[in-house]
Coordinates of N, CA and C in Angstrom, one line a residue:
M167 N 56.6 12.0 -53.9 CA 54.4 12.1 -54.6 C 54.1 13.6 -54.7
R168 N 53.6 13.5 -55.8 CA 53.4 14.2 -56.2 C 51.6 15.0 -56.4
I169 N 50.7 15.8 -55.8 CA 49.7 16.0 -55.7 C 49.3 17.0 -56.6
N170 N 48.2 16.1 -57.6 CA 47.6 17.4 -58.6 C 46.7 18.0 -58.2
K171 N 46.4 19.0 -59.2 CA 45.3 20.1 -58.6 C 43.5 19.4 -58.5
A172 N 43.7 18.4 -59.1 CA 42.3 17.9 -58.5 C 42.3 17.5 -57.0
V173 N 43.6 16.6 -56.8 CA 43.4 16.2 -55.4 C 43.3 17.3 -54.1
L174 N 44.3 18.6 -54.7 CA 44.0 19.6 -54.0 C 42.3 20.1 -53.4
T175 N 41.9 20.5 -54.7 CA 40.7 20.5 -54.8 C 39.3 20.4 -54.2
E176 N 39.7 18.9 -54.3 CA 38.7 17.9 -53.5 C 38.9 18.1 -52.2
M177 N 40.0 18.4 -51.6 CA 40.8 18.3 -50.4 C 40.4 19.9 -49.8
Y178 N 39.9 21.0 -50.4 CA 39.9 22.0 -50.0 C 38.3 22.6 -50.3
H179 N 37.6 21.6 -50.8 CA 36.3 21.8 -51.5 C 35.0 21.1 -50.9
G180 N 35.9 20.1 -51.2 CA 34.9 18.3 -51.3 C 34.2 18.6 -50.3
N181 N 33.2 17.8 -49.7 CA 32.8 16.9 -49.0 C 32.8 15.3 -48.1
S182 N 33.7 15.3 -47.9 CA 34.4 13.7 -48.4 C 34.9 13.5 -46.5
E183 N 35.2 12.6 -46.1 CA 35.8 12.1 -44.8 C 37.2 12.6 -45.1
P184 N 37.8 12.5 -46.0 CA 39.1 12.8 -46.0 C 39.1 14.6 -46.2
A185 N 38.0 15.2 -47.0 CA 38.3 16.5 -47.2 C 38.0 17.1 -45.9
I186 N 37.0 16.4 -45.2 CA 36.3 17.4 -44.3 C 37.8 17.3 -42.6
R187 N 38.1 15.8 -42.9 CA 40.0 15.8 -41.6 C 40.7 16.8 -42.2
F188 N 41.0 16.9 -43.5 CA 42.2 17.9 -43.9 C 42.0 19.0 -43.4
R189 N 40.6 19.8 -43.8 CA 40.4 20.9 -43.3 C 40.4 21.1 -41.7
S190 N 39.9 20.1 -40.9 CA 39.9 20.1 -39.5 C 41.0 20.3 -38.5
I191 N 41.8 19.6 -39.5 CA 43.4 19.4 -39.1 C 43.5 20.8 -39.6
L192 N 43.5 21.9 -40.7 CA 44.4 22.5 -40.9 C 43.6 23.8 -40.3
L193 N 42.7 23.5 -39.8 CA 41.5 24.9 -38.9 C 42.6 24.3 -37.7
V194 N 42.7 23.2 -36.8 CA 43.4 23.3 -35.8 C 44.7 23.7 -35.9
F195 N 45.3 23.9 -36.9 CA 46.6 24.2 -36.6 C 46.9 25.9 -36.7
D196 N 46.1 26.1 -37.9 CA 46.3 27.7 -37.8 C 46.1 28.2 -36.3
A197 N 44.9 27.6 -35.5 CA 44.8 28.3 -34.2 C 45.7 27.7 -33.3
L198 N 46.7 27.0 -33.6 CA 47.4 27.1 -32.6 C 48.6 27.7 -33.0
I199 N 48.6 28.1 -34.6 CA 49.7 29.2 -34.5 C 49.3 30.7 -34.7
I200 N 47.7 31.0 -34.3 CA 47.4 32.0 -33.6 C 47.7 32.2 -32.0
A201 N 47.7 31.1 -31.5 CA 48.6 31.0 -29.9 C 49.5 31.1 -29.4
F202 N 50.0 30.5 -30.6 CA 51.7 30.7 -30.2 C 52.3 32.1 -30.9
F203 N 51.4 33.2 -31.9 CA 51.9 34.3 -32.1 C 51.5 35.5 -30.4
V204 N 50.1 34.6 -30.4 CA 49.7 36.0 -29.5 C 50.9 35.7 -27.8
A205 N 51.2 34.2 -27.8 CA 51.9 33.9 -26.4 C 53.6 34.6 -26.8
A206 N 54.0 34.9 -27.8 CA 55.2 34.7 -28.3 C 56.0 35.7 -27.3
P207 N 55.1 37.1 -27.2 CA 55.6 38.0 -26.2 C 56.8 37.6 -25.3
F208 N 55.4 36.5 -24.4 CA 55.6 36.1 -23.1 C 56.6 34.8 -22.8
M209 N 56.7 34.3 -24.6 CA 57.8 33.3 -24.4 C 59.6 33.6 -25.1
R210 N 59.6 34.5 -25.0 CA 60.9 34.8 -25.6 C 61.7 34.5 -25.5
E211 N 61.6 34.7 -24.0 CA 63.2 34.1 -23.0 C 63.3 32.2 -22.7
S212 N 62.3 31.9 -23.9 CA 62.3 29.9 -23.1 C 62.7 29.7 -24.6
R213 N 63.5 28.1 -24.3 CA 64.7 28.3 -25.2 C 64.4 27.0 -26.2
S214 N 63.0 26.7 -25.9 CA 62.0 26.2 -27.3 C 61.1 27.1 -28.3
F215 N 61.5 28.6 -27.7 CA 60.7 29.6 -28.9 C 61.6 29.5 -30.1
L216 N 62.2 29.6 -30.2 CA 62.9 29.5 -31.4 C 62.7 29.0 -32.6
V217 N 62.9 27.0 -31.8 CA 62.9 26.0 -32.5 C 60.8 25.7 -32.8
V218 N 60.4 26.3 -32.2 CA 58.6 26.3 -32.6 C 58.4 27.9 -33.8
E219 N 59.3 28.3 -33.2 CA 59.1 29.9 -34.6 C 59.5 29.3 -36.0
Y220 N 60.9 28.8 -35.9 CA 61.1 28.3 -37.1 C 60.4 27.1 -37.8
L221 N 60.1 26.0 -36.7 CA 58.8 25.2 -37.7 C 57.9 25.3 -37.8
I222 N 57.3 26.6 -37.7 CA 55.9 27.3 -38.2 C 56.4 28.2 -39.4
G223 N 57.3 29.2 -39.3 CA 58.1 29.0 -40.5 C 58.3 28.4 -41.5
A224 N 59.0 27.5 -41.2 CA 58.8 26.3 -42.3 C 57.6 25.7 -43.2
F225 N 56.7 25.7 -42.3 CA 55.4 25.0 -42.8 C 54.9 26.0 -43.5
L226 N 54.7 27.1 -42.8 CA 53.9 28.5 -43.9 C 55.0 28.6 -45.1
A227 N 56.3 28.3 -45.2 CA 56.6 28.4 -46.4 C 56.2 27.0 -47.0
V228 N 56.4 25.9 -46.7 CA 55.9 24.8 -47.9 C 54.6 25.2 -48.1
D229 N 53.7 25.4 -47.5 CA 52.0 25.5 -47.4 C 51.8 26.3 -48.6
R230 N 52.7 28.0 -48.9 CA 52.8 28.7 -49.5 C 50.8 29.4 -49.3

C-alpha cells in the first residue's frame, strides 16, 4: 500500500476525525518513547529492555 503526499498532508494537518485520531496516536507514542528513555537507565538489567529499544528504533527508522 502506497500513501501519497496528499493523504499524509491531510493526516498531519487536517481537522477530520481520522486525522485527529492519527495525531493523537502519534502524541501518545511519542510520550511513551520519552518515558522509556527516561526510565532506560533503571531498566538496563531487564530482559525486555533490548527488545523494546530495538522496536522503538525500527519504528523511528520507518517513520523517518
